[in-house]
């Protein structure tokens, strides 16, 4: 979660995060409904109820407005991986967290996830949105590498760890793109009820089985502050 400290402009990080996310929601809806080229900064500002100047204060371009929502497309997986207990397999943990999400996620979270799916799909035809998606994937790879290093009790700059991080993050990207495209094409969502298991299996396969098993028998060091 963003911290509550204030930046140079006097706005707290939490408030800045909320404003950026709301701008991103409205921009993403416009991008999906009418296309990126047909959407202007003025339209985004009007939709969110802010001035155009405020939009440009938070984003470098209209296309970059999609970045926070695009990042939501992998937020659940990364939060789940960060909380992965050493005594559970990846399949067990993803199944438990998916069940919890189904019970606890509110309407806003679900709407953001659905909008992220649309932006990831739009990235196939819109280079600027593709850039935002690949930037999010790059951040996933960096964080995934740290998670794997901690789990395997190896340095984050170890070559095998870096290769596992790259492979696992690529697997997440492909699974997200495939499932999102299918759902938007009208495939019955019930066909993807096993999506968490697919994600876990993809990570396990991508890393050659190095990532996925419980590690409770190891003395896992505490995470760095």
JSON list of C-alpha atoms in Angstrom, two decimals:
[
{"chain": "A", "resi": 1, "resn": "UNK", "atom": "CA", "xyz": [0.00, 0.00, 0.00]},
{"chain": "A", "resi": 2, "resn": "UNK", "atom": "CA", "xyz": [1.20, 3.56, -0.69]},
{"chain": "A", "resi": 3, "resn": "UNK", "atom": "CA", "xyz": [2.49, 5.33, 2.41]},
{"chain": "A", "resi": 4, "resn": "UNK", "atom": "CA", "xyz": [0.75, 8.31, 3.96]},
{"chain": "A", "resi": 5, "resn": "UNK", "atom": "CA", "xyz": [3.79, 10.61, 3.76]},
{"chain": "A", "resi": 6, "resn": "UNK", "atom": "CA", "xyz": [3.46, 13.85, 1.84]},
{"chain": "A", "resi": 7, "resn": "UNK", "atom": "CA", "xyz": [5.38, 14.65, -1.29]},
{"chain": "A", "resi": 8, "resn": "UNK", "atom": "CA", "xyz": [6.73, 17.98, -2.41]},
{"chain": "A", "resi": 9, "resn": "UNK", "atom": "CA", "xyz": [3.30, 19.15, -3.59]},
{"chain": "A", "resi": 10, "resn": "UNK", "atom": "CA", "xyz": [1.64, 18.54, -0.23]},
{"chain": "A", "resi": 11, "resn": "UNK", "atom": "CA", "xyz": [-0.43, 15.57, -1.41]},
{"chain": "A", "resi": 12, "resn": "UNK", "atom": "CA", "xyz": [-0.03, 12.34, 0.51]},
{"chain": "A", "resi": 13, "resn": "UNK", "atom": "CA", "xyz": [1.18, 9.28, -1.38]},
{"chain": "A", "resi": 14, "resn": "UNK", "atom": "CA", "xyz": [-2.12, 7.55, -0.64]},
{"chain": "A", "resi": 15, "resn": "UNK", "atom": "CA", "xyz": [-4.10, 10.45, -2.04]},
{"chain": "A", "resi": 16, "resn": "UNK", "atom": "CA", "xyz": [-1.86, 10.62, -5.11]},
{"chain": "A", "resi": 17, "resn": "UNK", "atom": "CA", "xyz": [-2.35, 6.90, -5.68]},
{"chain": "A", "resi": 18, "resn": "UNK", "atom": "CA", "xyz": [-6.14, 7.25, -5.44]},
{"chain": "A", "resi": 19, "resn": "UNK", "atom": "CA", "xyz": [-6.19, 10.18, -7.87]},
{"chain": "A", "resi": 20, "resn": "UNK", "atom": "CA", "xyz": [-3.96, 8.39, -10.37]},
{"chain": "A", "resi": 21, "resn": "UNK", "atom": "CA", "xyz": [-6.10, 5.25, -10.17]},
{"chain": "A", "resi": 22, "resn": "UNK", "atom": "CA", "xyz": [-9.33, 7.19, -10.73]},
{"chain": "A", "resi": 23, "resn": "UNK", "atom": "CA", "xyz": [-7.84, 8.98, -13.73]},
{"chain": "A", "resi": 24, "resn": "UNK", "atom": "CA", "xyz": [-6.65, 5.62, -15.04]},
{"chain": "A", "resi": 25, "resn": "UNK", "atom": "CA", "xyz": [-10.12, 4.10, -14.67]},
{"chain": "A", "resi": 26, "resn": "UNK", "atom": "CA", "xyz": [-11.79, 6.81, -16.72]},
{"chain": "A", "resi": 27, "resn": "UNK", "atom": "CA", "xyz": [-9.03, 6.93, -19.33]},
{"chain": "A", "resi": 28, "resn": "UNK", "atom": "CA", "xyz": [-9.12, 3.15, -19.73]},
{"chain": "A", "resi": 29, "resn": "UNK", "atom": "CA", "xyz": [-12.90, 3.16, -20.18]},
{"chain": "A", "resi": 30, "resn": "UNK", "atom": "CA", "xyz": [-12.57, 5.79, -22.89]},
{"chain": "A", "resi": 31, "resn": "UNK", "atom": "CA", "xyz": [-9.70, 3.93, -24.57]},
{"chain": "A", "resi": 32, "resn": "UNK", "atom": "CA", "xyz": [-11.78, 0.75, -24.69]},
{"chain": "A", "resi": 33, "resn": "UNK", "atom": "CA", "xyz": [-15.00, 2.43, -25.83]},
{"chain": "A", "resi": 34, "resn": "UNK", "atom": "CA", "xyz": [-13.64, 4.74, -28.52]},
{"chain": "A", "resi": 35, "resn": "UNK", "atom": "CA", "xyz": [-9.95, 3.93, -29.04]},
{"chain": "A", "resi": 36, "resn": "UNK", "atom": "CA", "xyz": [-6.76, 5.61, -27.92]},
{"chain": "A", "resi": 37, "resn": "UNK", "atom": "CA", "xyz": [-6.40, 7.92, -30.91]},
{"chain": "A", "resi": 38, "resn": "UNK", "atom": "CA", "xyz": [-9.95, 9.21, -30.53]},
{"chain": "A", "resi": 39, "resn": "UNK", "atom": "CA", "xyz": [-9.49, 9.98, -26.83]},
{"chain": "A", "resi": 40, "resn": "UNK", "atom": "CA", "xyz": [-8.10, 13.36, -25.78]},
{"chain": "A", "resi": 41, "resn": "UNK", "atom": "CA", "xyz": [-6.67, 14.63, -22.53]},
{"chain": "A", "resi": 42, "resn": "UNK", "atom": "CA", "xyz": [-9.64, 16.97, -22.31]},
{"chain": "A", "resi": 43, "resn": "UNK", "atom": "CA", "xyz": [-12.08, 14.06, -22.48]},
{"chain": "A", "resi": 44, "resn": "UNK", "atom": "CA", "xyz": [-10.21, 12.21, -19.75]},
{"chain": "A", "resi": 45, "resn": "UNK", "atom": "CA", "xyz": [-10.23, 15.31, -17.56]},
{"chain": "A", "resi": 46, "resn": "UNK", "atom": "CA", "xyz": [-13.96, 15.83, -18.11]},
{"chain": "A", "resi": 47, "resn": "UNK", "atom": "CA", "xyz": [-14.74, 12.19, -17.34]},
{"chain": "A", "resi": 48, "resn": "UNK", "atom": "CA", "xyz": [-12.88, 12.26, -14.03]},
{"chain": "A", "resi": 49, "resn": "UNK", "atom": "CA", "xyz": [-13.96, 15.77, -13.07]},
{"chain": "A", "resi": 50, "resn": "UNK", "atom": "CA", "xyz": [-10.49, 17.31, -12.95]},
{"chain": "A", "resi": 51, "resn": "UNK", "atom": "CA", "xyz": [-8.64, 19.94, -14.94]},
{"chain": "A", "resi": 52, "resn": "UNK", "atom": "CA", "xyz": [-6.47, 18.99, -17.89]},
{"chain": "A", "resi": 53, "resn": "UNK", "atom": "CA", "xyz": [-3.56, 20.53, -16.02]},
{"chain": "A", "resi": 54, "resn": "UNK", "atom": "CA", "xyz": [-4.13, 18.08, -13.16]},
{"chain": "A", "resi": 55, "resn": "UNK", "atom": "CA", "xyz": [-4.12, 15.16, -15.58]},
{"chain": "A", "resi": 56, "resn": "UNK", "atom": "CA", "xyz": [-0.71, 16.17, -16.92]},
{"chain": "A", "resi": 57, "resn": "UNK", "atom": "CA", "xyz": [0.56, 16.71, -13.39]},
{"chain": "A", "resi": 58, "resn": "UNK", "atom": "CA", "xyz": [-0.01, 13.01, -12.73]},
{"chain": "A", "resi": 59, "resn": "UNK", "atom": "CA", "xyz": [0.76, 11.51, -16.17]},
{"chain": "A", "resi": 60, "resn": "UNK", "atom": "CA", "xyz": [3.32, 12.28, -18.86]},
{"chain": "A", "resi": 61, "resn": "UNK", "atom": "CA", "xyz": [0.91, 11.48, -21.72]},
{"chain": "A", "resi": 62, "resn": "UNK", "atom": "CA", "xyz": [-2.66, 10.36, -22.30]},
{"chain": "A", "resi": 63, "resn": "UNK", "atom": "CA", "xyz": [-1.50, 6.81, -23.09]},
{"chain": "A", "resi": 64, "resn": "UNK", "atom": "CA", "xyz": [0.40, 6.55, -19.80]},
{"chain": "A", "resi": 65, "resn": "UNK", "atom": "CA", "xyz": [-2.91, 7.11, -18.00]},
{"chain": "A", "resi": 66, "resn": "UNK", "atom": "CA", "xyz": [-3.61, 3.41, -18.57]},
{"chain": "A", "resi": 67, "resn": "UNK", "atom": "CA", "xyz": [-0.59, 2.29, -16.53]},
{"chain": "A", "resi": 68, "resn": "UNK", "atom": "CA", "xyz": [-2.18, 2.04, -13.04]},
{"chain": "A", "resi": 69, "resn": "UNK", "atom": "CA", "xyz": [-5.11, -0.03, -14.34]},
{"chain": "A", "resi": 70, "resn": "UNK", "atom": "CA", "xyz": [-2.83, -2.19, -16.46]},
{"chain": "A", "resi": 71, "resn": "UNK", "atom": "CA", "xyz": [-0.79, -2.90, -13.34]},
{"chain": "A", "resi": 72, "resn": "UNK", "atom": "CA", "xyz": [-3.98, -4.08, -11.66]},
{"chain": "A", "resi": 73, "resn": "UNK", "atom": "CA", "xyz": [-3.92, -6.95, -14.15]},
{"chain": "A", "resi": 74, "resn": "UNK", "atom": "CA", "xyz": [-1.12, -8.61, -12.20]},
{"chain": "A", "resi": 75, "resn": "UNK", "atom": "CA", "xyz": [-1.71, -7.08, -8.76]},
{"chain": "A", "resi": 76, "resn": "UNK", "atom": "CA", "xyz": [-3.57, -10.08, -7.36]},
{"chain": "A", "resi": 77, "resn": "UNK", "atom": "CA", "xyz": [-0.96, -12.60, -8.50]},
{"chain": "A", "resi": 78, "resn": "UNK", "atom": "CA", "xyz": [1.90, -10.55, -7.06]},
{"chain": "A", "resi": 79, "resn": "UNK", "atom": "CA", "xyz": [0.14, -9.95, -3.75]},
{"chain": "A", "resi": 80, "resn": "UNK", "atom": "CA", "xyz": [-0.53, -13.68, -3.56]},
{"chain": "A", "resi": 81, "resn": "UNK", "atom": "CA", "xyz": [3.10, -14.55, -4.30]},
{"chain": "A", "resi": 82, "resn": "UNK", "atom": "CA", "xyz": [4.37, -12.08, -1.71]},
{"chain": "A", "resi": 83, "resn": "UNK", "atom": "CA", "xyz": [2.28, -13.84, 0.92]},
{"chain": "A", "resi": 84, "resn": "UNK", "atom": "CA", "xyz": [3.18, -17.40, -0.11]},
{"chain": "A", "resi": 85, "resn": "UNK", "atom": "CA", "xyz": [3.76, -19.43, 3.09]},
{"chain": "A", "resi": 86, "resn": "UNK", "atom": "CA", "xyz": [6.75, -21.80, 3.02]},
{"chain": "A", "resi": 87, "resn": "UNK", "atom": "CA", "xyz": [4.66, -24.82, 4.04]},
{"chain": "A", "resi": 88, "resn": "UNK", "atom": "CA", "xyz": [2.28, -24.64, 1.06]},
{"chain": "A", "resi": 89, "resn": "UNK", "atom": "CA", "xyz": [2.72, -25.54, -2.59]},
{"chain": "A", "resi": 90, "resn": "UNK", "atom": "CA", "xyz": [1.99, -22.82, -5.11]},
{"chain": "A", "resi": 91, "resn": "UNK", "atom": "CA", "xyz": [-1.15, -24.67, -6.21]},
{"chain": "A", "resi": 92, "resn": "UNK", "atom": "CA", "xyz": [-2.46, -24.90, -2.62]},
{"chain": "A", "resi": 93, "resn": "UNK", "atom": "CA", "xyz": [-1.72, -21.26, -1.92]},
{"chain": "A", "resi": 94, "resn": "UNK", "atom": "CA", "xyz": [-3.27, -19.95, -5.14]},
{"chain": "A", "resi": 95, "resn": "UNK", "atom": "CA", "xyz": [-6.39, -22.05, -4.57]},
{"chain": "A", "resi": 96, "resn": "UNK", "atom": "CA", "xyz": [-6.82, -20.72, -1.03]},
{"chain": "A", "resi": 97, "resn": "UNK", "atom": "CA", "xyz": [-6.23, -17.10, -2.03]},
{"chain": "A", "resi": 98, "resn": "UNK", "atom": "CA", "xyz": [-8.55, -17.38, -5.03]},
{"chain": "A", "resi": 99, "resn": "UNK", "atom": "CA", "xyz": [-11.29, -18.65, -2.77]},
{"chain": "A", "resi": 100, "resn": "UNK", "atom": "CA", "xyz": [-10.68, -15.79, -0.36]},
{"chain": "A", "resi": 101, "resn": "UNK", "atom": "CA", "xyz": [-10.77, -13.24, -3.20]},
{"chain": "A", "resi": 102, "resn": "UNK", "atom": "CA", "xyz": [-14.09, -14.68, -4.34]},
{"chain": "A", "resi": 103, "resn": "UNK", "atom": "CA", "xyz": [-15.53, -14.10, -0.88]},
{"chain": "A", "resi": 104, "resn": "UNK", "atom": "CA", "xyz": [-13.98, -10.75, -0.03]},
{"chain": "A", "resi": 105, "resn": "UNK", "atom": "CA", "xyz": [-13.36, -8.75, -3.21]},
{"chain": "A", "resi": 106, "resn": "UNK", "atom": "CA", "xyz": [-15.64, -5.74, -3.47]},
{"chain": "A", "resi": 107, "resn": "UNK", "atom": "CA", "xyz": [-17.31, -4.32, -6.57]},
{"chain": "A", "resi": 108, "resn": "UNK", "atom": "CA", "xyz": [-14.53, -1.78, -7.18]},
{"chain": "A", "resi": 109, "resn": "UNK", "atom": "CA", "xyz": [-11.81, -4.45, -7.10]},
{"chain": "A", "resi": 110, "resn": "UNK", "atom": "CA", "xyz": [-13.75, -6.63, -9.50]},
{"chain": "A", "resi": 111, "resn": "UNK", "atom": "CA", "xyz": [-14.43, -3.72, -11.85]},
{"chain": "A", "resi": 112, "resn": "UNK", "atom": "CA", "xyz": [-10.74, -2.75, -11.85]},
{"chain": "A", "resi": 113, "resn": "UNK", "atom": "CA", "xyz": [-9.75, -6.32, -12.65]},
{"chain": "A", "resi": 114, "resn": "UNK", "atom": "CA", "xyz": [-12.23, -6.45, -15.54]},
{"chain": "A", "resi": 115, "resn": "UNK", "atom": "CA", "xyz": [-10.94, -3.13, -16.86]},
{"chain": "A", "resi": 116, "resn": "UNK", "atom": "CA", "xyz": [-7.35, -4.38, -16.59]},
{"chain": "A", "resi": 117, "resn": "UNK", "atom": "CA", "xyz": [-8.30, -7.40, -18.71]},
{"chain": "A", "resi": 118, "resn": "UNK", "atom": "CA", "xyz": [-9.63, -5.04, -21.38]},
{"chain": "A", "resi": 119, "resn": "UNK", "atom": "CA", "xyz": [-6.45, -2.94, -21.36]},
{"chain": "A", "resi": 120, "resn": "UNK", "atom": "CA", "xyz": [-4.25, -6.02, -21.62]},
{"chain": "A", "resi": 121, "resn": "UNK", "atom": "CA", "xyz": [-6.34, -7.12, -24.60]},
{"chain": "A", "resi": 122, "resn": "UNK", "atom": "CA", "xyz": [-6.15, -3.65, -26.14]},
{"chain": "A", "resi": 123, "resn": "UNK", "atom": "CA", "xyz": [-2.36, -3.85, -25.83]},
{"chain": "A", "resi": 124, "resn": "UNK", "atom": "CA", "xyz": [-2.39, -6.31, -28.74]},
{"chain": "A", "resi": 125, "resn": "UNK", "atom": "CA", "xyz": [-3.36, -3.54, -31.15]},
{"chain": "A", "resi": 126, "resn": "UNK", "atom": "CA", "xyz": [-2.31, -0.34, -29.39]},
{"chain": "A", "resi": 127, "resn": "UNK", "atom": "CA", "xyz": [1.50, 0.05, -29.13]},
{"chain": "A", "resi": 128, "resn": "UNK", "atom": "CA", "xyz": [1.26, 2.72, -26.41]},
{"chain": "A", "resi": 129, "resn": "UNK", "atom": "CA", "xyz": [-0.87, 0.47, -24.21]},
{"chain": "A", "resi": 130, "resn": "UNK", "atom": "CA", "xyz": [1.47, -2.43, -25.00]},
{"chain": "A", "resi": 131, "resn": "UNK", "atom": "CA", "xyz": [4.28, -0.31, -23.61]},
{"chain": "A", "resi": 132, "resn": "UNK", "atom": "CA", "xyz": [2.37, 0.19, -20.37]},
{"chain": "A", "resi": 133, "resn": "UNK", "atom": "CA", "xyz": [1.68, -3.54, -20.13]},
{"chain": "A", "resi": 134, "resn": "UNK", "atom": "CA", "xyz": [5.31, -4.48, -20.76]},
{"chain": "A", "resi": 135, "resn": "UNK", "atom": "CA", "xyz": [6.43, -1.94, -18.16]},
{"chain": "A", "resi": 136, "resn": "UNK", "atom": "CA", "xyz": [4.15, -3.65, -15.65]},
{"chain": "A", "resi": 137, "resn": "UNK", "atom": "CA", "xyz": [5.56, -7.02, -16.69]},
{"chain": "A", "resi": 138, "resn": "UNK", "atom": "CA", "xyz": [9.10, -5.75, -16.18]},
{"chain": "A", "resi": 139, "resn": "UNK", "atom": "CA", "xyz": [8.22, -4.75, -12.63]},
{"chain": "A", "resi": 140, "resn": "UNK", "atom": "CA", "xyz": [6.66, -8.19, -12.12]},
{"chain": "A", "resi": 141, "resn": "UNK", "atom": "CA", "xyz": [9.91, -9.83, -13.24]},
{"chain": "A", "resi": 142, "resn": "UNK", "atom": "CA", "xyz": [11.96, -7.79, -10.78]},
{"chain": "A", "resi": 143, "resn": "UNK", "atom": "CA", "xyz": [9.64, -8.59, -7.90]},
{"chain": "A", "resi": 144, "resn": "UNK", "atom": "CA", "xyz": [9.26, -12.22, -8.94]},
{"chain": "A", "resi": 145, "resn": "UNK", "atom": "CA", "xyz": [13.04, -12.61, -8.89]},
{"chain": "A", "resi": 146, "resn": "UNK", "atom": "CA", "xyz": [13.18, -11.30, -5.32]},
{"chain": "A", "resi": 147, "resn": "UNK", "atom": "CA", "xyz": [10.38, -13.64, -4.23]},
{"chain": "A", "resi": 148, "resn": "UNK", "atom": "CA", "xyz": [12.06, -16.66, -5.80]},
{"chain": "A", "resi": 149, "resn": "UNK", "atom": "CA", "xyz": [15.45, -15.72, -4.33]},
{"chain": "A", "resi": 150, "resn": "UNK", "atom": "CA", "xyz": [13.93, -15.55, -0.87]},
{"chain": "A", "resi": 151, "resn": "UNK", "atom": "CA", "xyz": [12.09, -18.81, -1.34]},
{"chain": "A", "resi": 152, "resn": "UNK", "atom": "CA", "xyz": [15.15, -20.70, -2.62]},
{"chain": "A", "resi": 153, "resn": "UNK", "atom": "CA", "xyz": [17.52, -19.01, -0.16]},
{"chain": "A", "resi": 154, "resn": "UNK", "atom": "CA", "xyz": [19.73, -17.73, -2.95]},
{"chain": "A", "resi": 155, "resn": "UNK", "atom": "CA", "xyz": [20.96, -14.24, -3.87]},
{"chain": "A", "resi": 156, "resn": "UNK", "atom": "CA", "xyz": [18.65, -12.27, -6.17]},
{"chain": "A", "resi": 157, "resn": "UNK", "atom": "CA", "xyz": [21.52, -11.80, -8.63]},
{"chain": "A", "resi": 158, "resn": "UNK", "atom": "CA", "xyz": [22.14, -15.55, -8.91]},
{"chain": "A", "resi": 159, "resn": "UNK", "atom": "CA", "xyz": [21.87, -16.50, -12.59]},
{"chain": "A", "resi": 160, "resn": "UNK", "atom": "CA", "xyz": [19.45, -19.37, -12.00]},
{"chain": "A", "resi": 161, "resn": "UNK", "atom": "CA", "xyz": [17.25, -17.16, -9.84]},
{"chain": "A", "resi": 162, "resn": "UNK", "atom": "CA", "xyz": [17.20, -14.48, -12.52]},
{"chain": "A", "resi": 163, "resn": "UNK", "atom": "CA", "xyz": [16.32, -17.04, -15.18]},
{"chain": "A", "resi": 164, "resn": "UNK", "atom": "CA", "xyz": [13.53, -18.45, -12.99]},
{"chain": "A", "resi": 165, "resn": "UNK", "atom": "CA", "xyz": [12.22, -14.92, -12.37]},
{"chain": "A", "resi": 166, "resn": "UNK", "atom": "CA", "xyz": [12.20, -14.12, -16.08]},
{"chain": "A", "resi": 167, "resn": "UNK", "atom": "CA", "xyz": [10.54, -17.41, -17.00]},
{"chain": "A", "resi": 168, "resn": "UNK", "atom": "CA", "xyz": [7.91, -17.22, -14.25]},
{"chain": "A", "resi": 169, "resn": "UNK", "atom": "CA", "xyz": [6.97, -13.62, -15.06]},
{"chain": "A", "resi": 170, "resn": "UNK", "atom": "CA", "xyz": [6.70, -14.49, -18.75]},
{"chain": "A", "resi": 171, "resn": "UNK", "atom": "CA", "xyz": [4.38, -17.36, -17.83]},
{"chain": "A", "resi": 172, "resn": "UNK", "atom": "CA", "xyz": [2.17, -14.96, -15.86]},
{"chain": "A", "resi": 173, "resn": "UNK", "atom": "CA", "xyz": [2.06, -12.58, -18.81]},
{"chain": "A", "resi": 174, "resn": "UNK", "atom": "CA", "xyz": [1.05, -15.28, -21.28]},
{"chain": "A", "resi": 175, "resn": "UNK", "atom": "CA", "xyz": [-1.62, -16.74, -18.99]},
{"chain": "A", "resi": 176, "resn": "UNK", "atom": "CA", "xyz": [-3.11, -13.29, -18.31]},
{"chain": "A", "resi": 177, "resn": "UNK", "atom": "CA", "xyz": [-3.19, -12.49, -22.03]},
{"chain": "A", "resi": 178, "resn": "UNK", "atom": "CA", "xyz": [-4.69, -15.84, -23.00]},
{"chain": "A", "resi": 179, "resn": "UNK", "atom": "CA", "xyz": [-7.43, -15.90, -20.36]},
{"chain": "A", "resi": 180, "resn": "UNK", "atom": "CA", "xyz": [-8.28, -12.24, -20.86]},
{"chain": "A", "resi": 181, "resn": "UNK", "atom": "CA", "xyz": [-8.61, -12.63, -24.62]},
{"chain": "A", "resi": 182, "resn": "UNK", "atom": "CA", "xyz": [-10.82, -15.69, -24.22]},
{"chain": "A", "resi": 183, "resn": "UNK", "atom": "CA", "xyz": [-13.15, -14.02, -21.72]},
{"chain": "A", "resi": 184, "resn": "UNK", "atom": "CA", "xyz": [-13.53, -10.92, -23.87]},
{"chain": "A", "resi": 185, "resn": "UNK", "atom": "CA", "xyz": [-14.28, -13.17, -26.86]},
{"chain": "A", "resi": 186, "resn": "UNK", "atom": "CA", "xyz": [-17.27, -14.54, -24.96]},
{"chain": "A", "resi": 187, "resn": "UNK", "atom": "CA", "xyz": [-15.91, -17.79, -23.54]},
{"chain": "A", "resi": 188, "resn": "UNK", "atom": "CA", "xyz": [-17.93, -18.92, -20.52]},
{"chain": "A", "resi": 189, "resn": "UNK", "atom": "CA", "xyz": [-16.00, -17.74, -17.41]},
{"chain": "A", "resi": 190, "resn": "UNK", "atom": "CA", "xyz": [-16.73, -21.10, -15.80]},
{"chain": "A", "resi": 191, "resn": "UNK", "atom": "CA", "xyz": [-14.23, -22.62, -18.21]},
{"chain": "A", "resi": 192, "resn": "UNK", "atom": "CA", "xyz": [-11.56, -20.66, -16.36]},
{"chain": "A", "resi": 193, "resn": "UNK", "atom": "CA", "xyz": [-12.67, -21.51, -12.86]},
{"chain": "A", "resi": 194, "resn": "UNK", "atom": "CA", "xyz": [-9.32, -23.27, -12.55]},
{"chain": "A", "resi": 195, "resn": "UNK", "atom": "CA", "xyz": [-7.36, -20.13, -13.52]},
{"chain": "A", "resi": 196, "resn": "UNK", "atom": "CA", "xyz": [-5.34, -20.07, -10.25]},
{"chain": "A", "resi": 197, "resn": "UNK", "atom": "CA", "xyz": [-4.26, -23.67, -10.86]},
{"chain": "A", "resi": 198, "resn": "UNK", "atom": "CA", "xyz": [-3.30, -22.76, -14.43]},
{"chain": "A", "resi": 199, "resn": "UNK", "atom": "CA", "xyz": [-1.17, -19.88, -13.16]},
{"chain": "A", "resi": 200, "resn": "UNK", "atom": "CA", "xyz": [0.56, -22.09, -10.60]},
{"chain": "A", "resi": 201, "resn": "UNK", "atom": "CA", "xyz": [1.14, -24.84, -13.14]},
{"chain": "A", "resi": 202, "resn": "UNK", "atom": "CA", "xyz": [2.54, -22.36, -15.65]},
{"chain": "A", "resi": 203, "resn": "UNK", "atom": "CA", "xyz": [5.03, -20.99, -13.11]},
{"chain": "A", "resi": 204, "resn": "UNK", "atom": "CA", "xyz": [6.08, -24.51, -12.13]},
{"chain": "A", "resi": 205, "resn": "UNK", "atom": "CA", "xyz": [6.57, -25.55, -15.76]},
{"chain": "A", "resi": 206, "resn": "UNK", "atom": "CA", "xyz": [8.38, -22.35, -16.71]},
{"chain": "A", "resi": 207, "resn": "UNK", "atom": "CA", "xyz": [10.92, -22.83, -13.91]},
{"chain": "A", "resi": 208, "resn": "UNK", "atom": "CA", "xyz": [11.42, -26.53, -14.57]},
{"chain": "A", "resi": 209, "resn": "UNK", "atom": "CA", "xyz": [9.84, -27.40, -11.23]},
{"chain": "A", "resi": 210, "resn": "UNK", "atom": "CA", "xyz": [12.30, -25.29, -9.24]},
{"chain": "A", "resi": 211, "resn": "UNK", "atom": "CA", "xyz": [9.47, -23.05, -8.02]},
{"chain": "A", "resi": 212, "resn": "UNK", "atom": "CA", "xyz": [6.22, -24.50, -6.75]},
{"chain": "A", "resi": 213, "resn": "UNK", "atom": "CA", "xyz": [6.90, -26.96, -3.94]},
{"chain": "A", "resi": 214, "resn": "UNK", "atom": "CA", "xyz": [6.69, -26.26, -0.19]},
{"chain": "A", "resi": 215, "resn": "UNK", "atom": "CA", "xyz": [10.00, -25.27, 1.42]},
{"chain": "A", "resi": 216, "resn": "UNK", "atom": "CA", "xyz": [8.92, -25.69, 5.04]},
{"chain": "A", "resi": 217, "resn": "UNK", "atom": "CA", "xyz": [11.85, -27.99, 5.73]},
{"chain": "A", "resi": 218, "resn": "UNK", "atom": "CA", "xyz": [14.29, -25.19, 5.01]},
{"chain": "A", "resi": 219, "resn": "UNK", "atom": "CA", "xyz": [15.24, -22.46, 7.40]},
{"chain": "A", "resi": 220, "resn": "UNK", "atom": "CA", "xyz": [13.99, -19.56, 5.34]},
{"chain": "A", "resi": 221, "resn": "UNK", "atom": "CA", "xyz": [15.67, -16.30, 6.35]},
{"chain": "A", "resi": 222, "resn": "UNK", "atom": "CA", "xyz": [13.53, -13.32, 7.30]},
{"chain": "A", "resi": 223, "resn": "UNK", "atom": "CA", "xyz": [12.65, -10.93, 4.50]},
{"chain": "A", "resi": 224, "resn": "UNK", "atom": "CA", "xyz": [14.72, -7.80, 4.27]},
{"chain": "A", "resi": 225, "resn": "UNK", "atom": "CA", "xyz": [13.12, -4.66, 5.57]}
]
